[in-house]
GROMACS .gro file of C-alpha atoms in nm:
model
  465
    1MET     CA    1  -0.001   0.000   0.000
    2ALA     CA    2   0.289   0.238   0.078
    3ALA     CA    3   0.438   0.182  -0.269
    4LEU     CA    4   0.099   0.233  -0.430
    5ALA     CA    5   0.043   0.558  -0.236
    6GLY     CA    6   0.377   0.688  -0.360
    7ALA     CA    7   0.286   0.599  -0.717
    8LEU     CA    8  -0.048   0.774  -0.686
    9MET     CA    9   0.129   1.096  -0.593
   10ALA     CA   10   0.323   1.067  -0.921
   11GLY     CA   11   0.021   1.042  -1.149
   12VAL     CA   12  -0.255   0.821  -1.284
   13ALA     CA   13  -0.334   0.663  -1.617
   14PRO     CA   14  -0.555   0.851  -1.864
   15TRP     CA   15  -0.920   0.880  -1.763
   16PRO     CA   16  -1.171   0.628  -1.903
   17ALA     CA   17  -1.399   0.727  -2.187
   18LEU     CA   18  -1.683   0.964  -2.114
   19GLY     CA   19  -1.971   0.779  -1.953
   20GLN     CA   20  -1.748   0.522  -1.780
   21ALA     CA   21  -1.707   0.542  -1.404
   22ARG     CA   22  -1.374   0.682  -1.281
   23GLN     CA   23  -1.188   0.451  -1.049
   24VAL     CA   24  -0.885   0.486  -0.825
   25PRO     CA   25  -0.593   0.279  -0.971
   26GLU     CA   26  -0.553  -0.050  -0.784
   27THR     CA   27  -0.254  -0.209  -0.959
   28ARG     CA   28   0.092  -0.095  -1.068
   29GLU     CA   29  -0.008  -0.141  -1.433
   30GLN     CA   30  -0.287   0.118  -1.384
   31VAL     CA   31  -0.043   0.378  -1.252
   32THR     CA   32   0.194   0.593  -1.457
   33LEU     CA   33   0.512   0.707  -1.285
   34SER     CA   34   0.570   1.009  -1.507
   35PHE     CA   35   0.381   1.287  -1.681
   36ALA     CA   36   0.662   1.312  -1.939
   37PRO     CA   37   0.465   1.163  -2.233
   38LEU     CA   38   0.180   1.406  -2.169
   39VAL     CA   39   0.417   1.703  -2.141
   40LYS     CA   40   0.596   1.607  -2.465
   41ARG     CA   41   0.263   1.608  -2.653
   42THR     CA   42   0.158   1.949  -2.526
   43ALA     CA   43   0.469   2.155  -2.440
   44ALA     CA   44   0.524   2.285  -2.793
   45ALA     CA   45   0.183   2.455  -2.784
   46VAL     CA   46   0.256   2.651  -2.465
   47VAL     CA   47   0.442   2.972  -2.548
   48ASN     CA   48   0.590   3.282  -2.390
   49VAL     CA   49   0.422   3.613  -2.469
   50TYR     CA   50   0.615   3.941  -2.455
   51GLY     CA   51   0.464   4.286  -2.485
   52ALA     CA   52   0.620   4.629  -2.513
   53ARG     CA   53   0.516   4.990  -2.558
   54VAL     CA   54   0.694   5.323  -2.551
   55GLU     CA   55   0.567   5.555  -2.279
   56LYS     CA   56   0.636   5.927  -2.291
   57ARG     CA   57   0.690   6.063  -1.944
   58PRO     CA   58   0.572   6.421  -1.899
   59GLN     CA   59   0.818   6.702  -1.855
   60ASN     CA   60   0.899   6.834  -1.508
   61PRO     CA   61   0.591   7.031  -1.392
   62PHE     CA   62   0.816   7.298  -1.235
   63LEU     CA   63   0.915   7.405  -1.587
   64ASP     CA   64   0.563   7.528  -1.647
   65ASP     CA   65   0.637   7.805  -1.396
   66PRO     CA   66   0.804   8.118  -1.548
   67PHE     CA   67   1.003   8.164  -1.222
   68PHE     CA   68   1.192   7.837  -1.273
   69ARG     CA   69   1.233   7.901  -1.646
   70ARG     CA   70   1.426   8.222  -1.566
   71PHE     CA   71   1.696   8.015  -1.396
   72PHE     CA   72   1.692   7.687  -1.588
   73GLY     CA   73   1.539   7.767  -1.926
   74ASP     CA   74   1.408   7.468  -2.116
   75GLY     CA   75   1.749   7.304  -2.109
   76GLY     CA   76   1.607   6.999  -2.281
   77PHE     CA   77   1.392   6.928  -1.981
   78GLY     CA   78   1.080   7.029  -2.170
   79VAL     CA   79   1.110   6.731  -2.404
   80PRO     CA   80   0.911   6.433  -2.273
   81ARG     CA   81   1.135   6.141  -2.183
   82GLU     CA   82   1.058   5.800  -2.329
   83ARG     CA   83   1.037   5.482  -2.123
   84VAL     CA   84   0.974   5.131  -2.256
   85GLN     CA   85   0.713   4.941  -2.055
   86ARG     CA   86   0.727   4.564  -2.090
   87SER     CA   87   0.504   4.275  -1.994
   88LEU     CA   88   0.568   3.904  -1.969
   89GLY     CA   89   0.324   3.616  -1.969
   90SER     CA   90   0.231   3.285  -2.127
   91GLY     CA   91  -0.002   3.170  -2.402
   92VAL     CA   92  -0.147   2.862  -2.569
   93VAL     CA   93  -0.171   2.778  -2.939
   94VAL     CA   94  -0.536   2.673  -2.989
   95ASP     CA   95  -0.549   2.671  -3.372
   96ALA     CA   96  -0.233   2.567  -3.558
   97ALA     CA   97  -0.367   2.627  -3.911
   98ALA     CA   98  -0.484   2.980  -3.835
   99GLY     CA   99  -0.193   3.061  -3.602
  100LEU     CA  100  -0.414   3.160  -3.308
  101VAL     CA  101  -0.279   3.196  -2.955
  102VAL     CA  102  -0.486   3.258  -2.640
  103THR     CA  103  -0.341   3.459  -2.352
  104ASN     CA  104  -0.464   3.690  -2.076
  105ASN     CA  105  -0.581   4.036  -2.169
  106HIS     CA  106  -0.379   4.194  -1.891
  107VAL     CA  107  -0.061   4.051  -2.042
  108ILE     CA  108  -0.097   4.242  -2.371
  109GLU     CA  109  -0.328   4.531  -2.275
  110ASN     CA  110  -0.201   4.866  -2.413
  111MET     CA  111   0.101   4.695  -2.571
  112SER     CA  112   0.201   4.829  -2.913
  113GLU     CA  113   0.430   4.536  -2.989
  114VAL     CA  114   0.367   4.169  -2.908
  115LYS     CA  115   0.600   3.873  -2.968
  116VAL     CA  116   0.550   3.504  -2.906
  117ALA     CA  117   0.846   3.278  -2.819
  118PHE     CA  118   0.835   2.901  -2.857
  119ALA     CA  119   1.016   2.626  -2.667
  120ASP     CA  120   1.242   2.569  -2.974
  121LYS     CA  121   1.367   2.932  -2.940
  122ARG     CA  122   1.164   3.068  -3.233
  123GLU     CA  123   1.026   3.419  -3.191
  124VAL     CA  124   0.727   3.528  -3.399
  125GLU     CA  125   0.556   3.867  -3.412
  126ALA     CA  126   0.184   3.866  -3.331
  127THR     CA  127  -0.108   4.101  -3.373
  128ILE     CA  128  -0.393   4.136  -3.127
  129LEU     CA  129  -0.699   3.989  -3.297
  130LEU     CA  130  -0.948   4.031  -3.013
  131ARG     CA  131  -0.935   4.151  -2.653
  132ASP     CA  132  -1.206   4.076  -2.399
  133PRO     CA  133  -1.154   4.256  -2.064
  134ARG     CA  134  -1.472   4.097  -1.927
  135THR     CA  135  -1.304   3.756  -1.922
  136ASP     CA  136  -0.941   3.880  -1.915
  137LEU     CA  137  -0.878   3.685  -2.236
  138ALA     CA  138  -0.715   3.786  -2.563
  139VAL     CA  139  -0.657   3.613  -2.895
  140LEU     CA  140  -0.334   3.672  -3.090
  141LYS     CA  141  -0.268   3.608  -3.460
  142LEU     CA  142   0.084   3.488  -3.542
  143ALA     CA  143   0.261   3.645  -3.843
  144ASP     CA  144   0.418   3.307  -3.924
  145ALA     CA  145   0.193   3.004  -3.868
  146LYS     CA  146   0.433   2.732  -3.982
  147ASN     CA  147   0.509   2.411  -3.790
  148LEU     CA  148   0.274   2.483  -3.502
  149THR     CA  149   0.130   2.244  -3.246
  150ALA     CA  150  -0.211   2.320  -3.095
  151ILE     CA  151  -0.393   2.188  -2.787
  152ASP     CA  152  -0.764   2.103  -2.800
  153LEU     CA  153  -1.006   2.266  -2.562
  154ALA     CA  154  -1.178   2.030  -2.319
  155ASP     CA  155  -1.540   2.029  -2.211
  156THR     CA  156  -1.523   2.197  -1.870
  157ASP     CA  157  -1.846   2.028  -1.761
  158GLU     CA  158  -1.655   1.697  -1.751
  159LEU     CA  159  -1.410   1.837  -1.493
  160GLN     CA  160  -1.447   1.724  -1.132
  161VAL     CA  161  -1.299   1.832  -0.803
  162GLY     CA  162  -1.004   1.601  -0.736
  163ASP     CA  163  -0.901   1.560  -1.101
  164ILE     CA  164  -0.526   1.581  -1.161
  165VAL     CA  165  -0.411   1.876  -1.374
  166LEU     CA  166  -0.083   2.022  -1.499
  167ALA     CA  167  -0.010   2.397  -1.508
  168MET     CA  168   0.226   2.502  -1.787
  169GLY     CA  169   0.374   2.844  -1.845
  170ASN     CA  170   0.671   3.076  -1.797
  171PRO     CA  171   0.681   3.180  -1.428
  172PHE     CA  172   0.910   3.471  -1.342
  173GLY     CA  173   1.050   3.452  -1.697
  174VAL     CA  174   1.273   3.151  -1.610
  175GLY     CA  175   1.144   2.947  -1.904
  176GLN     CA  176   0.878   2.686  -1.964
  177THR     CA  177   0.780   2.518  -1.640
  178VAL     CA  178   0.535   2.239  -1.557
  179THR     CA  179   0.370   2.196  -1.215
  180GLN     CA  180   0.118   1.938  -1.101
  181GLY     CA  181  -0.184   1.955  -0.876
  182ILE     CA  182  -0.554   1.880  -0.856
  183VAL     CA  183  -0.877   2.067  -0.919
  184SER     CA  184  -0.944   2.212  -0.573
  185ALA     CA  185  -1.283   2.366  -0.651
  186LEU     CA  186  -1.510   2.467  -0.937
  187ALA     CA  187  -1.724   2.774  -1.009
  188ARG     CA  188  -1.524   3.009  -0.787
  189THR     CA  189  -1.651   3.367  -0.803
  190GLN     CA  190  -1.554   3.704  -0.653
  191ILE     CA  191  -1.191   3.662  -0.761
  192GLY     CA  192  -1.163   4.018  -0.888
  193VAL     CA  193  -1.067   3.928  -1.246
  194GLY     CA  194  -1.305   4.043  -1.518
  195ASP     CA  195  -1.677   4.008  -1.453
  196ALA     CA  196  -1.761   3.678  -1.623
  197GLN     CA  197  -1.659   3.486  -1.316
  198SER     CA  198  -1.665   3.109  -1.268
  199PHE     CA  199  -1.306   3.003  -1.210
  200ILE     CA  200  -1.139   2.667  -1.167
  201GLN     CA  201  -0.934   2.660  -0.847
  202THR     CA  202  -0.618   2.449  -0.838
  203ASP     CA  203  -0.325   2.386  -0.606
  204ALA     CA  204  -0.086   2.343  -0.900
  205ALA     CA  205   0.181   2.610  -0.852
  206ILE     CA  206   0.098   2.923  -1.052
  207ASN     CA  207   0.332   3.220  -1.027
  208PRO     CA  208   0.378   3.561  -1.195
  209GLY     CA  209   0.453   3.493  -1.561
  210ASN     CA  210   0.216   3.193  -1.569
  211SER     CA  211  -0.072   3.423  -1.669
  212GLY     CA  212  -0.215   3.303  -1.999
  213GLY     CA  213  -0.063   2.957  -1.967
  214ALA     CA  214  -0.249   2.627  -1.989
  215LEU     CA  215  -0.418   2.415  -1.725
  216ILE     CA  216  -0.416   2.069  -1.881
  217ASP     CA  217  -0.608   1.750  -1.794
  218MET     CA  218  -0.478   1.398  -1.819
  219LYS     CA  219  -0.597   1.368  -2.180
  220GLY     CA  220  -0.371   1.657  -2.283
  221ARG     CA  221  -0.655   1.903  -2.331
  222VAL     CA  222  -0.684   2.260  -2.208
  223VAL     CA  223  -0.939   2.279  -1.927
  224GLY     CA  224  -0.851   2.638  -1.837
  225ILE     CA  225  -0.624   2.939  -1.890
  226ASN     CA  226  -0.424   3.026  -1.578
  227THR     CA  227  -0.497   3.382  -1.479
  228ALA     CA  228  -0.464   3.466  -1.108
  229ILE     CA  229  -0.335   3.354  -0.770
  230TYR     CA  230  -0.425   3.430  -0.413
  231SER     CA  231  -0.106   3.527  -0.237
  232ARG     CA  232   0.028   3.777   0.016
  233SER     CA  233   0.388   3.717  -0.089
  234GLY     CA  234   0.345   3.733  -0.468
  235GLY     CA  235   0.430   3.365  -0.509
  236SER     CA  236   0.222   3.050  -0.516
  237VAL     CA  237   0.062   2.932  -0.193
  238GLY     CA  238  -0.144   2.661  -0.358
  239ILE     CA  239  -0.446   2.876  -0.447
  240GLY     CA  240  -0.454   2.950  -0.819
  241PHE     CA  241  -0.737   3.023  -1.058
  242ALA     CA  242  -0.796   2.942  -1.424
  243ILE     CA  243  -1.062   3.061  -1.672
  244PRO     CA  244  -1.269   2.758  -1.785
  245SER     CA  245  -1.224   2.631  -2.140
  246ALA     CA  246  -1.593   2.694  -2.216
  247MET     CA  247  -1.531   3.068  -2.181
  248VAL     CA  248  -1.208   3.038  -2.379
  249ARG     CA  249  -1.397   2.870  -2.663
  250LEU     CA  250  -1.651   3.155  -2.670
  251VAL     CA  251  -1.374   3.416  -2.713
  252VAL     CA  252  -1.180   3.211  -2.970
  253ASP     CA  253  -1.491   3.146  -3.180
  254SER     CA  254  -1.571   3.519  -3.178
  255ALA     CA  255  -1.217   3.595  -3.298
  256LYS     CA  256  -1.245   3.336  -3.575
  257ALA     CA  257  -1.573   3.492  -3.686
  258GLY     CA  258  -1.397   3.828  -3.728
  259ALA     CA  259  -1.596   3.997  -3.449
  260LYS     CA  260  -1.452   4.309  -3.288
  261THR     CA  261  -1.611   4.215  -2.958
  262VAL     CA  262  -1.717   3.883  -2.807
  263ARG     CA  263  -2.073   3.796  -2.903
  264ARG     CA  264  -2.266   3.685  -2.597
  265PRO     CA  265  -2.635   3.609  -2.562
  266TRP     CA  266  -2.839   3.891  -2.409
  267PHE     CA  267  -3.055   3.805  -2.109
  268GLY     CA  268  -3.227   4.136  -2.042
  269ALA     CA  269  -3.274   4.111  -1.665
  270ARG     CA  270  -3.095   4.221  -1.349
  271LEU     CA  271  -3.034   3.956  -1.085
  272GLN     CA  272  -2.959   3.965  -0.714
  273SER     CA  273  -2.816   3.704  -0.476
  274LEU     CA  274  -3.058   3.498  -0.271
  275THR     CA  275  -3.026   3.563   0.102
  276ALA     CA  276  -3.059   3.293   0.367
  277ASP     CA  277  -3.379   3.447   0.509
  278VAL     CA  278  -3.548   3.462   0.168
  279ALA     CA  279  -3.434   3.109   0.085
  280ASP     CA  280  -3.583   2.981   0.413
  281GLY     CA  281  -3.911   3.159   0.339
  282LEU     CA  282  -3.925   2.996  -0.005
  283GLY     CA  283  -3.870   2.651   0.144
  284LEU     CA  284  -3.521   2.606  -0.001
  285ASP     CA  285  -3.258   2.404   0.188
  286ARG     CA  286  -2.990   2.667   0.124
  287PRO     CA  287  -2.958   3.014  -0.033
  288ALA     CA  288  -2.877   2.887  -0.382
  289GLY     CA  289  -3.022   3.075  -0.679
  290SER     CA  290  -3.063   3.422  -0.826
  291VAL     CA  291  -3.357   3.655  -0.766
  292VAL     CA  292  -3.488   3.851  -1.064
  293ALA     CA  293  -3.478   4.218  -0.956
  294SER     CA  294  -3.601   4.365  -1.285
  295VAL     CA  295  -3.656   4.273  -1.649
  296VAL     CA  296  -3.602   4.481  -1.962
  297GLU     CA  297  -3.914   4.544  -2.161
  298LYS     CA  298  -3.930   4.316  -2.467
  299GLY     CA  299  -3.597   4.158  -2.372
  300PRO     CA  300  -3.537   3.780  -2.392
  301ALA     CA  301  -3.613   3.728  -2.022
  302GLU     CA  302  -3.950   3.908  -2.039
  303LEU     CA  303  -4.043   3.736  -2.366
  304ALA     CA  304  -3.971   3.399  -2.203
  305GLY     CA  305  -4.217   3.483  -1.926
  306LEU     CA  306  -3.971   3.565  -1.650
  307ARG     CA  307  -4.110   3.795  -1.381
  308ARG     CA  308  -3.974   4.013  -1.104
  309SER     CA  309  -3.911   3.808  -0.783
  310ASP     CA  310  -3.873   3.481  -0.972
  311VAL     CA  311  -3.580   3.269  -0.845
  312ILE     CA  312  -3.358   3.107  -1.112
  313LEU     CA  313  -3.229   2.772  -0.984
  314SER     CA  314  -3.057   2.613  -1.286
  315VAL     CA  315  -2.954   2.661  -1.650
  316ASP     CA  316  -2.995   2.356  -1.874
  317GLY     CA  317  -3.002   2.133  -1.567
  318VAL     CA  318  -2.690   2.280  -1.406
  319ASN     CA  319  -2.746   2.450  -1.071
  320VAL     CA  320  -2.652   2.818  -1.051
  321ASP     CA  321  -2.599   2.932  -0.693
  322ASP     CA  322  -2.556   3.304  -0.755
  323PRO     CA  323  -2.578   3.573  -1.028
  324GLU     CA  324  -2.210   3.520  -1.123
  325SER     CA  325  -2.261   3.147  -1.181
  326PHE     CA  326  -2.571   3.221  -1.384
  327GLY     CA  327  -2.388   3.482  -1.588
  328TYR     CA  328  -2.114   3.235  -1.676
  329ARG     CA  329  -2.355   2.956  -1.771
  330PHE     CA  330  -2.576   3.184  -1.980
  331ALA     CA  331  -2.283   3.363  -2.149
  332THR     CA  332  -2.129   3.038  -2.274
  333ARG     CA  333  -2.446   2.926  -2.448
  334PRO     CA  334  -2.435   2.963  -2.831
  335ILE     CA  335  -2.642   3.241  -2.989
  336GLY     CA  336  -2.924   3.112  -3.207
  337GLY     CA  337  -3.064   2.836  -2.986
  338THR     CA  338  -3.260   2.826  -2.662
  339THR     CA  339  -3.167   2.751  -2.303
  340ALA     CA  340  -3.391   2.607  -2.029
  341LEU     CA  341  -3.421   2.788  -1.697
  342LEU     CA  342  -3.563   2.618  -1.390
  343VAL     CA  343  -3.749   2.889  -1.202
  344LEU     CA  344  -3.913   2.894  -0.859
  345ARG     CA  345  -4.233   3.100  -0.857
  346GLY     CA  346  -4.498   3.100  -0.585
  347GLY     CA  347  -4.363   2.778  -0.437
  348LYS     CA  348  -4.378   2.595  -0.770
  349ARG     CA  349  -4.092   2.503  -1.000
  350ILE     CA  350  -4.146   2.581  -1.368
  351GLU     CA  351  -3.922   2.557  -1.673
  352LEU     CA  352  -3.892   2.854  -1.909
  353PRO     CA  353  -3.716   2.836  -2.248
  354VAL     CA  354  -3.517   3.151  -2.326
  355ARG     CA  355  -3.412   3.239  -2.680
  356LEU     CA  356  -3.041   3.309  -2.713
  357VAL     CA  357  -3.004   3.633  -2.910
  358ALA     CA  358  -2.735   3.899  -2.933
  359ALA     CA  359  -2.796   4.231  -2.761
  360PRO     CA  360  -2.949   4.476  -3.010
  361GLU     CA  361  -2.849   4.829  -3.103
  362THR     CA  362  -3.190   4.976  -3.028
  363ARG     CA  363  -3.070   5.321  -3.129
  364PRO     CA  364  -2.749   5.440  -3.296
  365ARG     CA  365  -2.460   5.489  -3.056
  366ASP     CA  366  -2.365   5.823  -3.218
  367THR     CA  367  -2.026   5.818  -3.052
  368VAL     CA  368  -1.875   6.161  -2.972
  369LYS     CA  369  -1.522   6.250  -2.853
  370LEU     CA  370  -1.544   6.547  -2.612
  371THR     CA  371  -1.263   6.798  -2.660
  372SER     CA  372  -1.407   7.115  -2.508
  373ARG     CA  373  -1.255   7.295  -2.210
  374SER     CA  374  -1.448   7.120  -1.937
  375PRO     CA  375  -1.406   6.842  -1.677
  376LEU     CA  376  -1.542   6.599  -1.938
  377ALA     CA  377  -1.262   6.667  -2.189
  378GLY     CA  378  -1.109   6.339  -2.304
  379LEU     CA  379  -1.426   6.134  -2.273
  380THR     CA  380  -1.583   5.940  -2.557
  381VAL     CA  381  -1.958   5.919  -2.496
  382ALA     CA  382  -2.233   5.729  -2.674
  383ASN     CA  383  -2.606   5.667  -2.658
  384MET     CA  384  -2.695   5.372  -2.439
  385SER     CA  385  -2.813   5.050  -2.602
  386PRO     CA  386  -2.837   4.687  -2.482
  387ALA     CA  387  -2.537   4.600  -2.699
  388LEU     CA  388  -2.321   4.874  -2.549
  389ALA     CA  389  -2.438   4.786  -2.199
  390GLU     CA  390  -2.327   4.427  -2.257
  391GLU     CA  391  -1.986   4.540  -2.380
  392LEU     CA  392  -1.933   4.764  -2.077
  393SER     CA  393  -2.086   4.517  -1.827
  394ILE     CA  394  -2.346   4.760  -1.697
  395ASP     CA  395  -2.719   4.731  -1.635
  396THR     CA  396  -2.905   4.696  -1.965
  397GLY     CA  397  -3.206   4.872  -1.814
  398ASN     CA  398  -3.029   5.208  -1.808
  399GLU     CA  399  -3.098   5.485  -2.057
  400GLY     CA  400  -2.901   5.796  -2.144
  401VAL     CA  401  -2.541   5.881  -2.232
  402VAL     CA  402  -2.263   5.647  -2.129
  403VAL     CA  403  -1.883   5.690  -2.110
  404SER     CA  404  -1.740   5.436  -2.355
  405GLU     CA  405  -1.372   5.542  -2.359
  406ILE     CA  406  -1.141   5.769  -2.158
  407GLU     CA  407  -0.824   5.923  -2.301
  408GLU     CA  408  -0.526   5.846  -2.082
  409GLY     CA  409  -0.392   6.154  -1.906
  410SER     CA  410  -0.692   6.368  -2.003
  411THR     CA  411  -0.881   6.605  -1.775
  412ALA     CA  412  -1.167   6.357  -1.747
  413ALA     CA  413  -0.926   6.077  -1.649
  414ASN     CA  414  -0.762   6.295  -1.385
  415VAL     CA  415  -1.092   6.393  -1.218
  416GLY     CA  416  -1.192   6.028  -1.191
  417PHE     CA  417  -1.442   5.939  -1.463
  418GLN     CA  418  -1.474   5.565  -1.538
  419LYS     CA  419  -1.584   5.360  -1.836
  420GLY     CA  420  -1.949   5.275  -1.792
  421ASP     CA  421  -2.039   5.595  -1.606
  422LEU     CA  422  -2.384   5.714  -1.711
  423ILE     CA  423  -2.402   6.093  -1.754
  424MET     CA  424  -2.742   6.188  -1.609
  425ALA     CA  425  -2.730   6.569  -1.600
  426LEU     CA  426  -2.502   6.870  -1.658
  427ASN     CA  427  -2.574   7.183  -1.452
  428GLY     CA  428  -2.918   7.041  -1.368
  429GLU     CA  429  -3.014   6.978  -1.730
  430ARG     CA  430  -3.097   6.614  -1.802
  431MET     CA  431  -2.888   6.455  -2.081
  432THR     CA  432  -3.068   6.211  -2.313
  433ASN     CA  433  -2.820   6.171  -2.600
  434SER     CA  434  -2.454   6.223  -2.689
  435ARG     CA  435  -2.514   6.531  -2.907
  436GLU     CA  436  -2.682   6.713  -2.616
  437VAL     CA  437  -2.369   6.660  -2.408
  438GLU     CA  438  -2.146   6.789  -2.690
  439ALA     CA  439  -2.363   7.096  -2.742
  440ILE     CA  440  -2.391   7.207  -2.380
  441LEU     CA  441  -2.013   7.175  -2.328
  442LYS     CA  442  -1.953   7.440  -2.598
  443ASP     CA  443  -2.083   7.701  -2.352
  444ARG     CA  444  -1.823   7.860  -2.124
  445ARG     CA  445  -1.923   7.816  -1.762
  446ARG     CA  446  -1.758   7.919  -1.437
  447ALA     CA  447  -1.849   7.584  -1.288
  448TRP     CA  448  -1.988   7.252  -1.397
  449GLU     CA  449  -2.225   7.044  -1.187
  450VAL     CA  450  -2.201   6.687  -1.318
  451THR     CA  451  -2.443   6.411  -1.214
  452ILE     CA  452  -2.357   6.053  -1.305
  453SER     CA  453  -2.480   5.707  -1.223
  454ARG     CA  454  -2.217   5.447  -1.130
  455ASN     CA  455  -2.292   5.094  -1.011
  456GLY     CA  456  -2.647   5.194  -0.925
  457GLN     CA  457  -2.541   5.498  -0.720
  458THR     CA  458  -2.606   5.860  -0.818
  459ILE     CA  459  -2.303   6.091  -0.775
  460THR     CA  460  -2.306   6.470  -0.815
  461SER     CA  461  -1.982   6.668  -0.827
  462VAL     CA  462  -1.898   7.032  -0.897
  463PHE     CA  463  -1.588   7.127  -1.100
  464PRO     CA  464  -1.444   7.467  -1.198
  465GLY     CA  465  -1.507   7.574  -1.557
   0.00000   0.00000   0.00000
């Protein structure tokens, strides 16, 4: 038994076919003493991703003062200094023929130059095909797609707590590294990465530089993309998180289709967590489910018959314990079909089929870049629509003018505006479209009273004109 226990720590034979019961190995023949064959099949598809951009540092602010200029002049100090910012992470080749690599969005965000390095020392330039901050995923297109090895994406629903997994990547930039662990938990939320949250937790060592690398099952398939760790020291403490392959497939398929943004099905309802008191009153054993707080008129949820105060218990037979779990399950369903929701209403459980459709552009965005002398200078604003709300991860029930982009270093960025802020009123005048905002800002004012809505809260601030 002692010898067998030692062998079990080293690894197990490949899992049986889907549908067969999984069993603990009982003989030496059923145990593999090395993961080397598995690593050899997959290592070539795990790459290093390097990003770089040139940052211009502003001139010394003292040189804006005529007093200091009298003594120092410009002296070359007025010319912005350049600094190269670099990033380092990992990636996975998921389509050899097309030369597609998946990595984390935070690895390549704002990078003007991206390179991919392979285990055989090749370096290939890459372009960013699609970024998705909501999932912290990005898809790269390699300039040279010759002699590539890809790894298939697994069905995350097959994954179970206790399954053995390998984490592959480039931690701390030391080179390709493989670590082994198990699936510690599934459907972890509130990790603070993106907003489409349902992470795989693993105790396989994941360290800085592993971001974007592969979490691989015993069949050599990608079950997740390593993205974050819980650590007070900055190194691995056995609590790492990976984005499930179902979400990876959604982003990759959108990139292959040539989409500029990831196409997700639109639900058209706002959900809240179910409290223990409410769950007890509904006769539920535990507070598992999502309460419908509101529905968008003529949205998919309303058309399916969903009502305020309904409790959503499952999606296509899979339990969803909270709004985050529901969001993940719903988002990974393909547009064009239907999905079945199990709903608790008035003490009875009913099933509602919801059509999976993309969020519509109910009115033109009419995007406007604000350049006037005002606290809003540097904002790009647009008319709200369900499609834009989905892109910005804000409540689809809102109406008005939304901040879609913020110029780095602009007045608006410095005063604290955020993407997704809804501009409600300027100097007490309600704003209903982007052109109204542009027009009112052309007036010179001594002060600007700005009212916005952010995360359901109304904020009013006064700025000098």
